[in-house]
Amino acid sequence: MRKIDLKSFTFEEIKEFFISIGEKPFRGNQVFRWIHKNMVDDIEYITVISKGLRDKLKEKCYIDNIRILERFDSKIDDTKKYLFLLNDGNIIESVIMKYKHGISLCLSTQVGCKMGCKFCASTKDGLIRNLTSAQIVDQVYQIQKDLNINISNIVLMGSGEPLDNYQNVMKFLSIIHDEHGQNISYRNITLSTCGVVPRIYDLADENIPINLSVSLHTPFNEERKKIMPIAKKYSIKEIIKACRYYVSKTNRRITFEYTLIEGINDGYKDVIELADLLRGLICHVNLIPLNPIEEYIQKDSKAKSVKTFHKELEKKGINTTIRREMGRDINAACGQLRRNYIDKQ
Ligand code: SAH
């Protein structure tokens, strides 16, 4: 018999599960609290329930934990990067960054990724599998316990495409926001997508006010198809339409991620087209200097081009920031650390 993972249940689901095994639903509430608030990782330690019930649970269930394999501390800034080992031997990575306004955690949602963006290290071996909601929340718990801190901001911007693992990501959001657990505000959570249009509509209809970040990287469809295969499926026009819907439903401002690649998307024509495209939409552009990876020969934009791009976009009335580069000395680019680790083994 395959055992059931207690950590993957939402608050509602765990109550249902307890009813289904002939127990009182409030026992489920208690177990949820011990797993998600106290971050207990063994049924034996859930001492709020009787030994008898713990033994009964142990027969049918387990708590899925991920294990810290290695931690890398940046010497340049306060960025820390973790490699985690999953129970099936797979490896994922998470990054923790300290900003003036608090601590932000960047989580992975899949092992690998099938989206195939040319500049991204996470996708080079394709998708291996989806993470369960337990394996996404546990990145938060393991890091909180390791550093003895409370995390207030989460970005789903690590390896994987969160909208390609929709159900588990929705469960993760429910669990991490739950007042019986970590109670992290939806407004402090950002989901980043390469533009899986139908799922953007679904997300808008969930009625959860998380921030949506869309990896646009160029305002031109043909150029986008060259660097992001998903562009062959959904046009930029369709993405913008979905974003308008998202804003209308959630009242949240959209962020467009824009990785600057020398000679590819950092010219004046790109600024003009981008400003035209985004006019009238409640949004913000986040410029990211390309973090070079071995498999992609293009270079990051020159510092001067980044500055000019920023200035010109602002002049055209588009709210723009440049993402501070963090942890470059510890391979902080998406999926780079895991790849290097696996290659070395
Ligand atoms: N699949 C999601 C989330 C993961 S990637 C998405 O596409 O948004 C998180 C962000 O990092 C995306 O904007 C992605 O395009 C960007 N990114 C990936 N590799 C990068 C690199 N080498 N340099 C700069 N940005 C990169």
Coordinates of N, CA, C and O in Angstrom, one line a residue, residues 60-236:
K60 N -0.7 4.3 7.8 CA -1.3 4.7 6.5 C -0.5 5.9 5.8 O -0.7 6.1 4.6
C61 N 0.2 6.7 6.7 CA 0.7 8.0 6.2 C 2.1 8.2 6.5 O 2.7 7.5 7.3
Y62 N 2.6 9.3 5.9 CA 4.0 9.7 6.3 C 4.0 11.3 6.1 O 3.0 11.8 5.6
I63 N 5.1 11.9 6.5 CA 5.3 13.3 6.2 C 6.4 13.5 5.3 O 7.6 13.0 5.6
D64 N 6.2 14.0 4.1 CA 7.2 14.1 3.1 C 8.2 15.3 3.4 O 7.7 16.4 3.5
N65 N 9.4 15.0 3.6 CA 10.4 16.1 3.9 C 11.4 16.1 2.8 O 11.8 15.1 2.2
I66 N 11.9 17.3 2.5 CA 13.1 17.4 1.6 C 14.3 17.7 2.6 O 14.1 18.2 3.7
R67 N 15.5 17.4 2.1 CA 16.7 17.5 2.9 C 17.7 18.5 2.3 O 17.9 18.5 1.1
I68 N 18.3 19.3 3.2 CA 19.3 20.2 2.7 C 20.5 19.4 2.3 O 21.1 18.6 3.1
L69 N 20.9 19.5 1.1 CA 22.1 18.8 0.6 C 23.3 19.7 0.7 O 24.4 19.3 1.2
E70 N 23.2 21.0 0.4 CA 24.3 21.9 0.5 C 23.7 23.3 0.6 O 22.7 23.6 0.0
R71 N 24.4 24.2 1.3 CA 24.0 25.6 1.3 C 25.2 26.5 0.8 O 26.4 26.2 1.2
F72 N 25.0 27.4 0.0 CA 26.0 28.3 -0.6 C 25.8 29.7 -0.1 O 24.7 30.2 -0.4
D73 N 26.7 30.3 0.6 CA 26.5 31.7 1.0 C 27.3 32.6 0.1 O 28.5 32.5 0.0
S74 N 26.6 33.6 -0.4 CA 27.4 34.6 -1.3 C 28.3 35.5 -0.4 O 27.9 35.8 0.7
K75 N 29.4 35.8 -0.9 CA 30.3 36.7 -0.2 C 30.1 38.1 -0.6 O 30.6 39.0 0.0
I76 N 29.4 38.3 -1.7 CA 29.1 39.7 -2.2 C 27.9 40.3 -1.4 O 27.9 41.5 -1.1
D77 N 26.9 39.5 -1.3 CA 25.7 40.1 -0.6 C 25.2 39.0 0.4 O 25.8 38.0 0.6
D78 N 23.9 39.2 0.8 CA 23.4 38.2 1.8 C 22.7 37.0 1.2 O 22.0 36.3 1.9
T79 N 22.8 36.9 -0.1 CA 22.1 35.8 -0.8 C 22.6 34.4 -0.3 O 23.8 34.2 -0.2
K80 N 21.7 33.5 -0.2 CA 22.1 32.1 0.2 C 21.3 31.2 -0.8 O 20.1 31.4 -1.1
K81 N 22.0 30.2 -1.2 CA 21.3 29.3 -2.1 C 21.4 27.9 -1.6 O 22.4 27.5 -1.0
Y82 N 20.3 27.2 -1.7 CA 20.2 25.8 -1.1 C 20.0 24.8 -2.2 O 19.2 25.0 -3.2
L83 N 20.6 23.7 -2.1 CA 20.3 22.5 -2.9 C 19.6 21.5 -2.0 O 20.1 21.3 -0.9
F84 N 18.4 21.1 -2.4 CA 17.7 20.1 -1.6 C 17.6 18.8 -2.3 O 17.5 18.7 -3.5
L85 N 17.6 17.7 -1.5 CA 17.5 16.4 -2.0 C 16.0 15.9 -1.7 O 15.5 16.0 -0.6
L86 N 15.3 15.4 -2.8 CA 14.0 14.9 -2.6 C 14.0 13.4 -2.3 O 15.0 12.8 -2.5
N87 N 12.9 12.9 -1.8 CA 12.9 11.5 -1.4 C 13.1 10.5 -2.6 O 13.4 9.4 -2.3
D88 N 13.0 11.0 -3.8 CA 13.2 10.1 -4.9 C 14.6 10.3 -5.6 O 14.9 9.8 -6.7
G89 N 15.5 11.1 -4.8 CA 16.8 11.3 -5.3 C 17.0 12.5 -6.2 O 18.1 12.9 -6.6
N90 N 15.9 13.1 -6.6 CA 16.0 14.3 -7.4 C 16.5 15.5 -6.6 O 16.4 15.5 -5.3
I91 N 17.0 16.5 -7.3 CA 17.6 17.7 -6.6 C 16.9 18.9 -7.1 O 16.6 19.1 -8.3
I92 N 16.6 19.8 -6.2 CA 16.0 21.1 -6.6 C 16.8 22.2 -5.8 O 17.6 22.0 -4.9
E93 N 16.6 23.5 -6.2 CA 17.3 24.6 -5.6 C 16.3 25.7 -5.2 O 15.3 25.9 -5.8
S94 N 16.7 26.4 -4.1 CA 15.9 27.6 -3.7 C 16.9 28.7 -3.4 O 18.1 28.4 -3.0
V95 N 16.5 30.0 -3.5 CA 17.4 31.1 -3.1 C 16.7 32.0 -2.1 O 15.5 32.3 -2.2
I96 N 17.5 32.4 -1.2 CA 17.0 33.4 -0.2 C 17.8 34.7 -0.3 O 19.0 34.7 -0.4
M97 N 17.0 35.8 -0.5 CA 17.7 37.1 -0.7 C 17.2 38.1 0.4 O 16.0 38.1 0.7
K98 N 18.2 38.9 0.8 CA 17.8 39.9 1.8 C 17.7 41.3 1.1 O 18.7 41.7 0.5
Y99 N 16.6 41.9 1.2 CA 16.4 43.2 0.7 C 16.2 44.2 1.9 O 16.0 43.8 3.0
K100 N 16.2 45.5 1.5 CA 16.0 46.5 2.6 C 14.6 46.2 3.3 O 14.5 46.3 4.5
H101 N 13.6 45.8 2.5 CA 12.3 45.7 3.0 C 12.0 44.3 3.6 O 10.9 44.0 4.0
G102 N 13.0 43.4 3.6 CA 12.7 42.1 4.2 C 13.4 41.0 3.5 O 14.3 41.2 2.6
I103 N 13.0 39.8 3.8 CA 13.6 38.6 3.3 C 12.7 38.0 2.2 O 11.5 37.8 2.5
S104 N 13.3 37.6 1.1 CA 12.4 37.1 0.1 C 13.0 35.7 -0.3 O 14.2 35.5 -0.4
L105 N 12.1 34.8 -0.6 CA 12.5 33.4 -0.9 C 12.0 33.0 -2.3 O 10.8 33.2 -2.6
C106 N 12.9 32.5 -3.1 CA 12.6 32.1 -4.4 C 12.5 30.6 -4.5 O 13.5 29.9 -4.2
L107 N 11.3 30.1 -4.8 CA 11.1 28.7 -4.7 C 11.0 28.0 -6.1 O 10.5 28.6 -7.1
S108 N 11.3 26.7 -6.1 CA 11.1 25.9 -7.3 C 9.8 25.2 -7.3 O 9.3 24.9 -6.2
T109 N 9.2 25.0 -8.5 CA 7.9 24.4 -8.5 C 7.9 23.0 -9.3 O 7.0 22.3 -9.3
Q110 N 9.0 22.8 -10.0 CA 9.2 21.6 -10.8 C 10.7 21.1 -10.7 O 11.5 22.0 -10.5
V111 N 10.9 19.8 -11.0 CA 12.3 19.4 -11.2 C 12.5 19.5 -12.7 O 11.8 18.9 -13.5
G112 N 13.3 20.5 -13.1 CA 13.5 20.8 -14.5 C 12.3 21.6 -15.0 O 11.6 22.1 -14.2
C113 N 12.2 21.7 -16.3 CA 11.1 22.5 -16.9 C 11.0 22.1 -18.3 O 12.0 21.8 -19.0
K114 N 9.8 22.2 -18.9 CA 9.7 21.8 -20.3 C 9.5 23.0 -21.2 O 9.3 22.8 -22.4
M115 N 9.6 24.2 -20.7 CA 9.3 25.4 -21.5 C 10.4 25.8 -22.5 O 10.1 26.4 -23.5
G116 N 11.6 25.3 -22.2 CA 12.7 25.5 -23.3 C 13.2 26.9 -23.5 O 13.8 27.1 -24.6
C117 N 13.1 27.8 -22.7 CA 13.6 29.2 -22.9 C 15.1 29.0 -23.1 O 15.8 28.4 -22.3
K118 N 15.6 29.7 -24.2 CA 17.0 29.4 -24.6 C 18.0 29.8 -23.6 O 19.1 29.3 -23.6
F119 N 17.8 30.9 -22.8 CA 18.8 31.4 -21.9 C 18.7 30.8 -20.5 O 19.4 31.3 -19.6
C120 N 17.8 29.9 -20.3 CA 17.5 29.4 -18.9 C 18.1 28.0 -18.7 O 17.9 27.1 -19.4
A121 N 18.9 27.9 -17.6 CA 19.6 26.6 -17.3 C 18.6 25.5 -16.8 O 18.9 24.3 -16.9
S122 N 17.5 25.9 -16.2 CA 16.5 24.9 -15.6 C 15.9 24.0 -16.6 O 15.5 22.9 -16.3
T123 N 15.9 24.4 -17.9 CA 15.1 23.7 -18.8 C 15.9 22.8 -19.8 O 15.4 22.1 -20.6
K124 N 17.2 22.8 -19.6 CA 18.1 22.1 -20.5 C 17.9 20.6 -20.6 O 18.1 20.0 -21.7
D125 N 17.5 20.0 -19.5 CA 17.2 18.5 -19.6 C 15.7 18.2 -19.6 O 15.3 17.1 -19.3
G126 N 14.9 19.3 -19.9 CA 13.5 19.1 -19.9 C 12.9 18.9 -18.6 O 13.5 19.1 -17.5
L127 N 11.6 18.6 -18.6 CA 10.9 18.4 -17.3 C 11.1 17.0 -16.7 O 10.9 16.0 -17.5
I128 N 11.5 16.9 -15.5 CA 11.6 15.6 -14.9 C 10.4 15.2 -14.2 O 9.8 14.2 -14.4
R129 N 9.9 16.1 -13.3 CA 8.6 15.9 -12.7 C 8.1 17.2 -12.0 O 8.9 18.0 -11.6
N130 N 6.8 17.2 -11.7 CA 6.2 18.2 -10.9 C 6.6 18.0 -9.4 O 6.7 16.9 -8.9
L131 N 6.7 19.1 -8.7 CA 6.9 19.0 -7.2 C 5.5 18.9 -6.6 O 4.5 19.5 -7.1
T132 N 5.4 18.2 -5.5 CA 4.1 18.1 -4.8 C 4.0 19.4 -4.0 O 5.0 20.1 -3.8
S133 N 2.8 19.7 -3.5 CA 2.6 20.9 -2.7 C 3.5 20.8 -1.4 O 4.1 21.8 -1.0
A134 N 3.7 19.6 -0.9 CA 4.6 19.4 0.3 C 6.0 19.8 0.0 O 6.7 20.5 0.8
Q135 N 6.5 19.4 -1.2 CA 7.9 19.7 -1.6 C 8.1 21.2 -1.9 O 9.2 21.7 -1.8
I136 N 7.0 21.9 -2.2 CA 7.1 23.4 -2.4 C 7.1 24.0 -1.0 O 8.0 24.8 -0.7
V137 N 6.2 23.7 -0.2 CA 6.1 24.4 1.2 C 7.4 24.0 2.0 O 7.9 24.8 2.8
D138 N 7.9 22.8 1.8 CA 9.0 22.4 2.6 C 10.3 23.2 2.4 O 11.1 23.3 3.2
Q139 N 10.4 23.8 1.2 CA 11.5 24.6 0.9 C 11.5 25.8 1.9 O 12.5 26.2 2.4
V140 N 10.3 26.3 2.2 CA 10.1 27.4 3.1 C 10.5 26.9 4.6 O 11.3 27.5 5.3
Y141 N 10.0 25.8 4.9 CA 10.1 25.3 6.3 C 11.6 24.9 6.6 O 12.1 25.3 7.6
Q142 N 12.2 24.3 5.6 CA 13.6 23.8 5.9 C 14.5 25.1 6.0 O 15.4 25.1 6.9
I143 N 14.3 26.1 5.2 CA 15.1 27.3 5.3 C 14.8 28.1 6.6 O 15.7 28.6 7.2
Q144 N 13.5 28.2 6.9 CA 13.2 28.9 8.1 C 13.9 28.2 9.3 O 14.4 28.9 10.2
K145 N 13.9 26.9 9.3 CA 14.5 26.2 10.5 C 16.0 26.3 10.5 O 16.6 26.5 11.5
D146 N 16.6 26.2 9.3 CA 18.0 26.3 9.2 C 18.6 27.7 9.6 O 19.6 27.7 10.3
L147 N 17.8 28.7 9.3 CA 18.4 30.1 9.6 C 17.7 30.7 10.8 O 18.0 31.8 11.2
N148 N 16.7 30.0 11.3 CA 15.9 30.5 12.5 C 15.3 31.9 12.2 O 15.5 32.8 12.9
I149 N 14.6 31.9 11.0 CA 14.0 33.2 10.6 C 12.5 32.9 10.2 O 12.1 31.8 10.0
N150 N 11.8 34.0 10.0 CA 10.4 33.9 9.4 C 10.5 34.6 8.1 O 10.9 35.7 8.0
I151 N 10.0 33.9 7.1 CA 10.0 34.4 5.7 C 8.7 35.2 5.5 O 7.6 34.7 5.9
S152 N 8.8 36.4 4.9 CA 7.6 37.2 4.7 C 7.2 37.3 3.2 O 6.1 37.5 2.9
N153 N 8.2 37.1 2.3 CA 7.9 37.2 0.9 C 8.3 36.0 0.1 O 9.4 35.5 0.4
I154 N 7.5 35.6 -0.8 CA 7.8 34.4 -1.6 C 7.6 34.7 -3.0 O 6.6 35.3 -3.4
V155 N 8.6 34.3 -3.8 CA 8.4 34.4 -5.3 C 8.5 33.0 -5.9 O 9.5 32.2 -5.6
L156 N 7.6 32.6 -6.7 CA 7.7 31.3 -7.4 C 8.4 31.6 -8.7 O 7.8 31.8 -9.8
M157 N 9.7 31.7 -8.6 CA 10.6 32.1 -9.7 C 11.8 31.2 -9.8 O 12.7 31.6 -10.5
G158 N 11.8 30.1 -9.1 CA 12.9 29.2 -9.2 C 12.7 28.3 -10.4 O 12.0 28.7 -11.4
S159 N 13.3 27.1 -10.3 CA 13.1 26.2 -11.5 C 11.7 25.8 -11.7 O 10.9 25.6 -10.7
G160 N 11.3 25.7 -12.9 CA 10.0 25.2 -13.3 C 9.0 26.3 -13.7 O 9.3 27.5 -13.5
E161 N 7.9 25.9 -14.3 CA 6.9 26.8 -14.7 C 5.7 26.5 -13.8 O 5.0 25.5 -13.9
P162 N 5.4 27.5 -12.9 CA 4.4 27.2 -11.9 C 3.0 26.9 -12.5 O 2.2 26.1 -12.0
L163 N 2.7 27.5 -13.7 CA 1.4 27.3 -14.2 C 1.3 26.0 -15.0 O 0.2 25.6 -15.5
D164 N 2.4 25.3 -15.1 CA 2.5 24.0 -15.7 C 2.3 22.9 -14.6 O 2.3 21.7 -14.9
N165 N 2.3 23.4 -13.4 CA 2.0 22.5 -12.2 C 0.9 23.1 -11.4 O 1.0 23.3 -10.2
Y166 N -0.2 23.4 -12.1 CA -1.2 24.3 -11.6 C -1.8 23.8 -10.3 O -1.8 24.6 -9.3
Q167 N -2.3 22.6 -10.2 CA -3.0 22.1 -9.1 C -2.1 22.1 -7.8 O -2.6 22.5 -6.7
N168 N -0.9 21.6 -7.9 CA -0.1 21.6 -6.7 C 0.4 23.0 -6.3 O 0.5 23.2 -5.1
V169 N 0.5 23.9 -7.3 CA 0.9 25.2 -6.9 C -0.3 25.9 -6.2 O -0.1 26.6 -5.2
M170 N -1.6 25.6 -6.6 CA -2.7 26.2 -6.0 C -2.8 25.6 -4.5 O -3.2 26.4 -3.6
K171 N -2.5 24.4 -4.4 CA -2.6 23.8 -3.0 C -1.5 24.4 -2.2 O -1.7 24.7 -1.0
F172 N -0.3 24.6 -2.8 CA 0.8 25.3 -2.0 C 0.3 26.6 -1.5 O 0.5 27.0 -0.4
L173 N -0.3 27.4 -2.4 CA -0.7 28.8 -2.0 C -1.7 28.7 -0.9 O -1.7 29.5 0.1
S174 N -2.7 27.8 -1.0 CA -3.7 27.6 0.1 C -3.0 27.3 1.4 O -3.3 27.8 2.5
I175 N -2.0 26.3 1.4 CA -1.4 25.9 2.6 C -0.5 27.0 3.2 O -0.6 27.3 4.4
I176 N 0.3 27.7 2.4 CA 1.2 28.7 2.9 C 0.5 29.9 3.5 O 1.0 30.6 4.3
H177 N -0.7 30.2 2.9 CA -1.5 31.3 3.3 C -2.4 31.0 4.5 O -2.8 31.9 5.2
D178 N -2.6 29.8 4.8 CA -3.6 29.3 5.8 C -3.2 29.9 7.2 O -2.1 29.9 7.6
E179 N -4.2 30.4 7.8 CA -4.0 31.1 9.2 C -3.6 30.0 10.2 O -3.0 30.4 11.2
H180 N -3.9 28.8 10.0 CA -3.4 27.7 10.9 C -2.0 27.3 10.7 O -1.5 26.5 11.4
G181 N -1.4 27.8 9.6 CA 0.0 27.5 9.3 C 0.8 28.8 9.3 O 0.8 29.5 10.3
Q182 N 1.5 29.0 8.2 CA 2.4 30.2 8.2 C 1.7 31.5 8.0 O 2.3 32.6 8.3
N183 N 0.5 31.5 7.5 CA -0.3 32.7 7.4 C 0.4 33.8 6.5 O 0.3 35.0 6.9
I184 N 1.0 33.4 5.5 CA 1.7 34.4 4.6 C 0.7 35.1 3.7 O -0.1 34.4 3.1
S185 N 0.7 36.4 3.7 CA -0.3 37.2 3.0 C -0.1 36.9 1.5 O 1.0 36.9 0.9
Y186 N -1.3 36.8 0.8 CA -1.2 36.6 -0.7 C -0.5 37.7 -1.4 O 0.1 37.6 -2.4
R187 N -0.6 38.9 -0.8 CA 0.0 40.1 -1.4 C 1.5 40.0 -1.4 O 2.2 40.8 -2.0
N188 N 2.0 39.2 -0.5 CA 3.5 39.0 -0.4 C 4.0 37.8 -1.2 O 5.1 37.4 -1.1
I189 N 3.1 37.3 -2.1 CA 3.5 36.1 -2.9 C 3.4 36.5 -4.4 O 2.4 37.2 -4.8
T190 N 4.4 36.2 -5.1 CA 4.5 36.5 -6.6 C 4.7 35.2 -7.4 O 5.5 34.4 -7.0
L191 N 3.8 35.0 -8.4 CA 4.0 33.9 -9.3 C 4.5 34.4 -10.6 O 3.9 35.3 -11.2
S192 N 5.5 33.7 -11.1 CA 6.1 34.2 -12.4 C 5.9 33.1 -13.4 O 6.1 31.9 -13.2
T193 N 5.4 33.6 -14.6 CA 5.1 32.6 -15.7 C 5.7 33.1 -17.0 O 5.8 34.3 -17.2
C194 N 6.0 32.1 -17.9 CA 6.5 32.5 -19.2 C 5.3 32.9 -20.1 O 5.5 33.2 -21.3
G195 N 4.1 32.7 -19.6 CA 2.9 33.1 -20.4 C 2.0 32.0 -20.9 O 1.7 31.9 -22.0
V196 N 1.6 31.1 -19.9 CA 0.7 30.0 -20.3 C -0.7 30.6 -20.2 O -1.4 30.6 -19.1
V197 N -1.2 31.2 -21.3 CA -2.4 32.0 -21.3 C -3.6 31.4 -20.6 O -4.2 32.1 -19.7
P198 N -4.1 30.2 -21.0 CA -5.3 29.7 -20.3 C -5.2 29.7 -18.8 O -6.2 29.9 -18.1
R199 N -4.0 29.4 -18.3 CA -3.9 29.3 -16.8 C -3.8 30.6 -16.2 O -4.1 30.8 -15.0
I200 N -3.5 31.7 -16.9 CA -3.6 33.0 -16.4 C -5.0 33.4 -16.1 O -5.4 33.9 -15.0
Y201 N -5.9 33.0 -17.0 CA -7.4 33.2 -16.8 C -7.8 32.4 -15.6 O -8.6 32.9 -14.7
D202 N -7.4 31.2 -15.5 CA -7.8 30.3 -14.3 C -7.3 31.0 -13.0 O -8.1 31.0 -12.1
L203 N -6.1 31.4 -13.0 CA -5.5 32.0 -11.8 C -6.3 33.3 -11.4 O -6.6 33.5 -10.3
A204 N -6.7 34.1 -12.4 CA -7.5 35.3 -12.2 C -8.8 34.9 -11.5 O -9.3 35.6 -10.6
D205 N -9.4 33.8 -11.9 CA -10.7 33.4 -11.4 C -10.6 32.7 -10.0 O -11.6 32.4 -9.4
E206 N -9.4 32.4 -9.5 CA -9.2 31.8 -8.2 C -9.6 32.8 -7.1 O -9.8 32.4 -5.9
N207 N -9.6 34.1 -7.4 CA -9.9 35.1 -6.4 C -8.9 35.1 -5.3 O -9.2 35.2 -4.1
I208 N -7.6 34.9 -5.6 CA -6.6 35.1 -4.6 C -5.6 36.2 -5.1 O -5.1 36.1 -6.2
P209 N -5.5 37.3 -4.3 CA -4.8 38.5 -4.8 C -3.3 38.3 -4.7 O -2.6 39.2 -4.2
I210 N -2.7 37.3 -5.4 CA -1.2 37.2 -5.4 C -0.7 38.1 -6.6 O -1.5 38.5 -7.5
N211 N 0.5 38.4 -6.6 CA 1.1 39.2 -7.7 C 1.5 38.3 -8.9 O 2.0 37.2 -8.6
L212 N 1.2 38.8 -10.1 CA 1.5 38.0 -11.2 C 2.7 38.7 -11.9 O 2.7 39.9 -12.1
S213 N 3.7 37.9 -12.3 CA 4.8 38.4 -13.0 C 4.9 37.6 -14.3 O 4.8 36.4 -14.3
V214 N 5.0 38.3 -15.4 CA 5.1 37.6 -16.7 C 6.4 37.8 -17.4 O 6.9 39.0 -17.5
S215 N 7.1 36.8 -17.8 CA 8.4 36.8 -18.4 C 8.1 37.1 -19.9 O 7.8 36.3 -20.7
L216 N 8.3 38.4 -20.2 CA 8.0 38.8 -21.6 C 9.3 38.8 -22.5 O 9.3 38.2 -23.5
H217 N 10.3 39.5 -22.0 CA 11.6 39.5 -22.6 C 11.7 40.2 -24.0 O 12.9 40.4 -24.4
T218 N 10.7 40.4 -24.7 CA 10.7 41.1 -25.9 C 9.3 41.5 -26.3 O 8.4 40.7 -26.1
P219 N 9.0 42.6 -27.0 CA 7.7 43.0 -27.4 C 7.4 42.4 -28.8 O 6.3 42.6 -29.3
F220 N 8.3 41.7 -29.4 CA 8.1 41.3 -30.8 C 7.9 39.7 -30.8 O 8.7 39.0 -30.3
N221 N 6.7 39.3 -31.4 CA 6.4 37.9 -31.4 C 7.5 37.0 -32.1 O 7.8 36.0 -31.6
E222 N 8.0 37.5 -33.2 CA 8.9 36.7 -34.0 C 10.2 36.4 -33.2 O 10.7 35.4 -33.1
E223 N 10.7 37.5 -32.5 CA 11.9 37.4 -31.7 C 11.6 36.5 -30.5 O 12.4 35.7 -30.1
R224 N 10.4 36.7 -29.9 CA 10.0 35.9 -28.8 C 10.0 34.4 -29.1 O 10.5 33.6 -28.3
K225 N 9.5 34.1 -30.3 CA 9.5 32.6 -30.7 C 10.9 32.1 -30.7 O 11.1 30.9 -30.4
K226 N 11.9 32.9 -31.0 CA 13.3 32.4 -31.1 C 13.9 32.1 -29.8 O 14.7 31.2 -29.6
I227 N 13.5 32.9 -28.7 CA 14.1 32.6 -27.4 C 13.1 31.9 -26.5 O 13.6 31.3 -25.5
M228 N 11.8 31.9 -26.7 CA 10.9 31.3 -25.8 C 9.9 30.5 -26.6 O 8.9 31.0 -27.2
P229 N 10.0 29.1 -26.7 CA 9.1 28.3 -27.5 C 7.6 28.5 -27.2 O 6.8 28.3 -28.0
I230 N 7.3 28.8 -25.9 CA 5.9 29.0 -25.6 C 5.2 30.1 -26.5 O 4.0 30.1 -26.7
A231 N 6.1 31.0 -27.0 CA 5.5 32.1 -27.9 C 4.9 31.5 -29.2 O 4.1 32.2 -29.8
K232 N 5.3 30.3 -29.5 CA 4.7 29.7 -30.7 C 3.2 29.3 -30.4 O 2.4 29.1 -31.3
K233 N 2.9 29.1 -29.2 CA 1.6 28.7 -28.8 C 0.7 29.9 -28.5 O -0.5 29.9 -28.9
Y234 N 1.2 30.9 -27.8 CA 0.4 32.1 -27.4 C 1.1 33.3 -27.8 O 2.3 33.5 -27.5
S235 N 0.4 34.2 -28.5 CA 1.0 35.5 -28.9 C 1.1 36.5 -27.8 O 0.4 36.3 -26.8
I236 N 1.8 37.5 -28.0 CA 2.0 38.6 -27.0 C 0.6 39.2 -26.8 O 0.2 39.6 -25.7

